[in-house]
XYZ file of C-alpha atoms in Angstrom:
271
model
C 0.000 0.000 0.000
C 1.275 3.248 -0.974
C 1.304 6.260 0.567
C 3.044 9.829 -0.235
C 4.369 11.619 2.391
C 5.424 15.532 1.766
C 6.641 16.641 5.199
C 9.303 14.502 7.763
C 7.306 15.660 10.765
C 4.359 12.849 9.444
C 3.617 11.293 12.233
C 3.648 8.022 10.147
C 7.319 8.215 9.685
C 8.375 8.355 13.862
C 9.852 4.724 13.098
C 12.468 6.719 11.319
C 12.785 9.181 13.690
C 16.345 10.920 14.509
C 18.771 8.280 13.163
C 21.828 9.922 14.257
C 20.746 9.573 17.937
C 22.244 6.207 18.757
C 21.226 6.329 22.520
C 17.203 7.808 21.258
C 16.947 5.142 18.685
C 18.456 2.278 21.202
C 15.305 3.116 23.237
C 13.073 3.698 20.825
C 13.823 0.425 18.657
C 13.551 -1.720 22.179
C 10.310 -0.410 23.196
C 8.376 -0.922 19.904
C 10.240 -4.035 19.292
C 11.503 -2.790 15.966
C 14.885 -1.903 13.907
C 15.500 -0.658 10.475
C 16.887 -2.363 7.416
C 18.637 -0.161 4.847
C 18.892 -0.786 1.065
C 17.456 -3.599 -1.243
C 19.890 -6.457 -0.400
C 20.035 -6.330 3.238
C 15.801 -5.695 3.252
C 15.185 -8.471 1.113
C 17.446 -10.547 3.374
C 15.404 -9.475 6.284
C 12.260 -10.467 4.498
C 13.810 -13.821 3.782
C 14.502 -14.609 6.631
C 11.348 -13.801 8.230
C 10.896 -10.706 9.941
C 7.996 -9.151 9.412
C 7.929 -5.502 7.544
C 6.257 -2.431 9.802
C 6.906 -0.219 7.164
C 9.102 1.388 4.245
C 10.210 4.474 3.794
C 11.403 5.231 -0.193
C 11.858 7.233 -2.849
C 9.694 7.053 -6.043
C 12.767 5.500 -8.047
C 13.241 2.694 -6.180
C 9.896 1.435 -5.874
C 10.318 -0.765 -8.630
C 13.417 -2.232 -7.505
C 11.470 -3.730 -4.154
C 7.578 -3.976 -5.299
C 8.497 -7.983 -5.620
C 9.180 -8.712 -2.209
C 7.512 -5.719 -0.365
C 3.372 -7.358 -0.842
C 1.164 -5.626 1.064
C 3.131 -3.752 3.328
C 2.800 -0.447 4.065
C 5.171 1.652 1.739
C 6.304 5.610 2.436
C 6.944 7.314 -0.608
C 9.281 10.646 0.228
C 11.207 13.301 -2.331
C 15.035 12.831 -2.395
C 15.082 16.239 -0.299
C 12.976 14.412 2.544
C 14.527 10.937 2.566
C 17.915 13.142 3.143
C 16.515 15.113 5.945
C 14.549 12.291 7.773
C 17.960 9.928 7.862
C 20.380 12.932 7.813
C 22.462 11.396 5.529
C 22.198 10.378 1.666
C 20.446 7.083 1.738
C 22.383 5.521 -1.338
C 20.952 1.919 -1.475
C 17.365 3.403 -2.057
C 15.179 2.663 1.261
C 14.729 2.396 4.913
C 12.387 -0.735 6.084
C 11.010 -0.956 9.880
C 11.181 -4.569 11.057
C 9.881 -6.169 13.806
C 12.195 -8.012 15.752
C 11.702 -11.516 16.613
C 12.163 -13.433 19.920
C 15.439 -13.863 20.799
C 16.516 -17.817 21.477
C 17.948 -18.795 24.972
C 21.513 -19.412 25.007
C 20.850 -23.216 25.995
C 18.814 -23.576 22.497
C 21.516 -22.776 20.843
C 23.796 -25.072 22.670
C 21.593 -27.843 22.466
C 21.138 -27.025 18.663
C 23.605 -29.025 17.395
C 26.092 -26.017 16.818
C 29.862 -27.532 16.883
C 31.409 -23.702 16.342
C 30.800 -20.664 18.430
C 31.985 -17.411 18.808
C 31.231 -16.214 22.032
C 31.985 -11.868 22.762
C 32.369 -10.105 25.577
C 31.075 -6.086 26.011
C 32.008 -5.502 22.632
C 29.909 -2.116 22.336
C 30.980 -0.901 18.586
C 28.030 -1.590 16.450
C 30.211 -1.501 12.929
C 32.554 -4.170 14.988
C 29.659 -6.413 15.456
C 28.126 -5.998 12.345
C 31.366 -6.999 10.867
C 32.254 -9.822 13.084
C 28.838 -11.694 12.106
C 29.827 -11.213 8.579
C 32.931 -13.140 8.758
C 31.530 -15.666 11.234
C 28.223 -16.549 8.483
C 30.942 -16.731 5.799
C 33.526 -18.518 7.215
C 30.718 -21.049 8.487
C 30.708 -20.937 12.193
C 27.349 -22.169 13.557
C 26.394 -19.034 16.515
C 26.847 -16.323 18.365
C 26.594 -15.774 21.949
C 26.894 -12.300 23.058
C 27.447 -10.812 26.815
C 24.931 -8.890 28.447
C 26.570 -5.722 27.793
C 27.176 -6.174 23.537
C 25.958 -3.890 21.039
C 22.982 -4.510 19.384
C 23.575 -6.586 16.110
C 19.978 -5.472 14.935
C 20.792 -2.050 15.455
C 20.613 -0.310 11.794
C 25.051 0.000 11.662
C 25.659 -3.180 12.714
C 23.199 -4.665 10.409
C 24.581 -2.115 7.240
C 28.485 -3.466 8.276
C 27.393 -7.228 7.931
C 25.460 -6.799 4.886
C 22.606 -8.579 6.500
C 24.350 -11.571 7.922
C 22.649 -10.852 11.269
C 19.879 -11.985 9.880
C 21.754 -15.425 9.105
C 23.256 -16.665 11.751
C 21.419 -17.613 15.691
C 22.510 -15.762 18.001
C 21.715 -15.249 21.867
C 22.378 -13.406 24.819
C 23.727 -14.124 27.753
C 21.866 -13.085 30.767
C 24.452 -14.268 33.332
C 27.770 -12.971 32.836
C 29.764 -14.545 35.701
C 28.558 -17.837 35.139
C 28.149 -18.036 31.355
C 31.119 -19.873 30.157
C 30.365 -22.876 32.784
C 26.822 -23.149 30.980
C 28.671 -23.595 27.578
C 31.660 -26.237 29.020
C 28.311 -27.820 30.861
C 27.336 -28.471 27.275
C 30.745 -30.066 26.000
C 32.349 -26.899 24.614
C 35.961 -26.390 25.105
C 36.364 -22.309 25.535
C 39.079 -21.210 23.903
C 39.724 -17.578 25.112
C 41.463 -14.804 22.206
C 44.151 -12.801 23.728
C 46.997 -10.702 22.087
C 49.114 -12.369 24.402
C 52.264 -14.335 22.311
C 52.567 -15.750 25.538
C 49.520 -17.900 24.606
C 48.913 -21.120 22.725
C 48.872 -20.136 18.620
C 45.082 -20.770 17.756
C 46.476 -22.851 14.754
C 48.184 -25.535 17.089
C 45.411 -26.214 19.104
C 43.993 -29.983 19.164
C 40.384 -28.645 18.673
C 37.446 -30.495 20.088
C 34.311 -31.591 18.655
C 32.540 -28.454 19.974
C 34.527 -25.106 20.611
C 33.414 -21.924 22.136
C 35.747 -18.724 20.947
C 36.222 -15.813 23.327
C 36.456 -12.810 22.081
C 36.702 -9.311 23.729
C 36.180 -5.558 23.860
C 38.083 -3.450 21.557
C 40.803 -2.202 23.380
C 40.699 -4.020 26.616
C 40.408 -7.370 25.153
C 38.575 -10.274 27.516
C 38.203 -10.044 31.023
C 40.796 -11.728 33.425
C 37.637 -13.518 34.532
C 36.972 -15.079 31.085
C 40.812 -15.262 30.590
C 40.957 -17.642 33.775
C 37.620 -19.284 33.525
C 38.763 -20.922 29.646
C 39.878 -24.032 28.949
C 42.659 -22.676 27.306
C 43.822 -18.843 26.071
C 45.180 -18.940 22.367
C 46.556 -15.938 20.273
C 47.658 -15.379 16.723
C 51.422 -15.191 16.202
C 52.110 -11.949 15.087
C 55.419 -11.176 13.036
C 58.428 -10.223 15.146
C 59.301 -7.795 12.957
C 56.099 -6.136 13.338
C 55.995 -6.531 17.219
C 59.645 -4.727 17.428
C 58.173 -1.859 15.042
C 55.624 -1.471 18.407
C 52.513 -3.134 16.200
C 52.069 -5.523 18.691
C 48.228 -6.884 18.122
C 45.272 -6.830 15.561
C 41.734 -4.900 15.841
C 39.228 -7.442 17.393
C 37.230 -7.340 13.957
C 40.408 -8.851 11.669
C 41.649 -11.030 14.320
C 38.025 -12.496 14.335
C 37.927 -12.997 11.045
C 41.266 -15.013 11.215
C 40.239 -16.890 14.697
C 37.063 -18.135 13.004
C 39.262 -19.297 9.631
C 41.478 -21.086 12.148
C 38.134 -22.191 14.223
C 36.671 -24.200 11.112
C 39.785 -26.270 10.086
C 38.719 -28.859 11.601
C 35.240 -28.583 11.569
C 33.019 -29.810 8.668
C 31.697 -26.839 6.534
């Protein structure tokens, strides 16, 4: 259903309200149980995937582009001049789409789901860094995600740009009990393996890996806790080059050293 919109005060467009506002649109998206999808690929992911469309908010050129996938829902039809000023940026990729969020699974469903490789992240709070660890992890095939209470919000619209929708393909849960959480997954037969910049540590690519493995990872900057650190199985690193590590480049950012952990968590693992 269409409808034309001529002014960004509409009360039919406060889904879309003040996108710059991270901390507004955190509370916002939790209390109507929504979060926004931009551009065709990642909202036709979304849709495939299976949450439901609120609403979109386009332009009249790229109506054609979605008309397949968007069916009944309710579409917002805005000037170039208004989609600018309601997302106060240039919306390249053509469209904003409210979603409702689904139900998030416990963390024992997912550990009783069969999944052989997690990744497992403490208080990482960068949305981009999220978005972009969930994109390596769906490509590089590991099975879920368990976040700590205090992690970003991979549905929140950055994080879901940065991964190109792949929050929308791999489970994911959150933790609700921080100090106890890794016990839960060894409970369940996961070795924890726990990511530290440490050279100190065991190289990830040495490891005798079990049948199920849980991978720490932690906050930019600070890395894992020494409470996770101690409560693993095991801490691993990736060997960095001594050349490198005399020049005073002595670690990786947490989103390219997960992208290398998870390539080192799957060699073993059936893909």
């Amino acid at each position: 259903m269409l409808e034309y919109v001529t002014d960004a005060d509409d009360p039919r467009l406060t889904d879309y309200t003040r996108l710059r506002d991270v901390e507004l649109r955190k509370s916002l998206e939790a209390s109507r149980g929504l979060f926004l999808a931009e551009g065709e690929k990642v909202i036709r992911r979304a849709i495939g995937t299976g949450y439901p469309i609120r609403s979109v908010l386009t332009t009249r050129r790229w109506l054609a582009a979605l008309e397949d996938v968007l069916g009944d829902a309710t579409v917002y039809v805005v000037s170039d001049e208004i989609m600018s000023g309601i997302a106060g940026f240039q919306v390249h990729r053509g469209a904003l789409a409210s979603m409702e969020r689904l139900p998030l699974p416990a963390v024992e469903t997912l550990l009783k789901g069969g999944a052989r490789r997690l990744l497992v992240l403490e208080d990482l709070v960068d949305h981009s860094n999220i978005g972009a660890i969930f994109r390596s992890a769906a490509a590089l095939g590991v099975d879920g995600i368990v976040l700590s209470p205090r992690c970003a919000d991979p549905l929140y619209r950055r994080a879901v740009k940065v991964s190109m929708g792949a929050v929308f393909s791999i489970p994911y849960a959150r933790m609700d009990d921080w100090f106890g959480g890794l016990a839960r997954l060894r409970q369940a037969g996961f070795q924890t393996l726990a990511l530290t910049p440490d050279q100190a540590a065991t190289p990830l690519d040495t490891v005798e890996l079990a049948e199920r493995v849980a991978l720490l990872l932690g906050a930019e900057g600070d890395g894992l806790s020494s409470h996770w650190l101690h409560e693993a199985d095991r801490a691993v690193c990736i060997p960095m080059s001594r050349a490198a590590m005399a020049g005073g480049v002595d670690s990786l950012n947490v989103v390219a050293a997960a992208a290398i952990a998870c390539h080192g968590l799957m060699r073993s693992a059936e893909v």
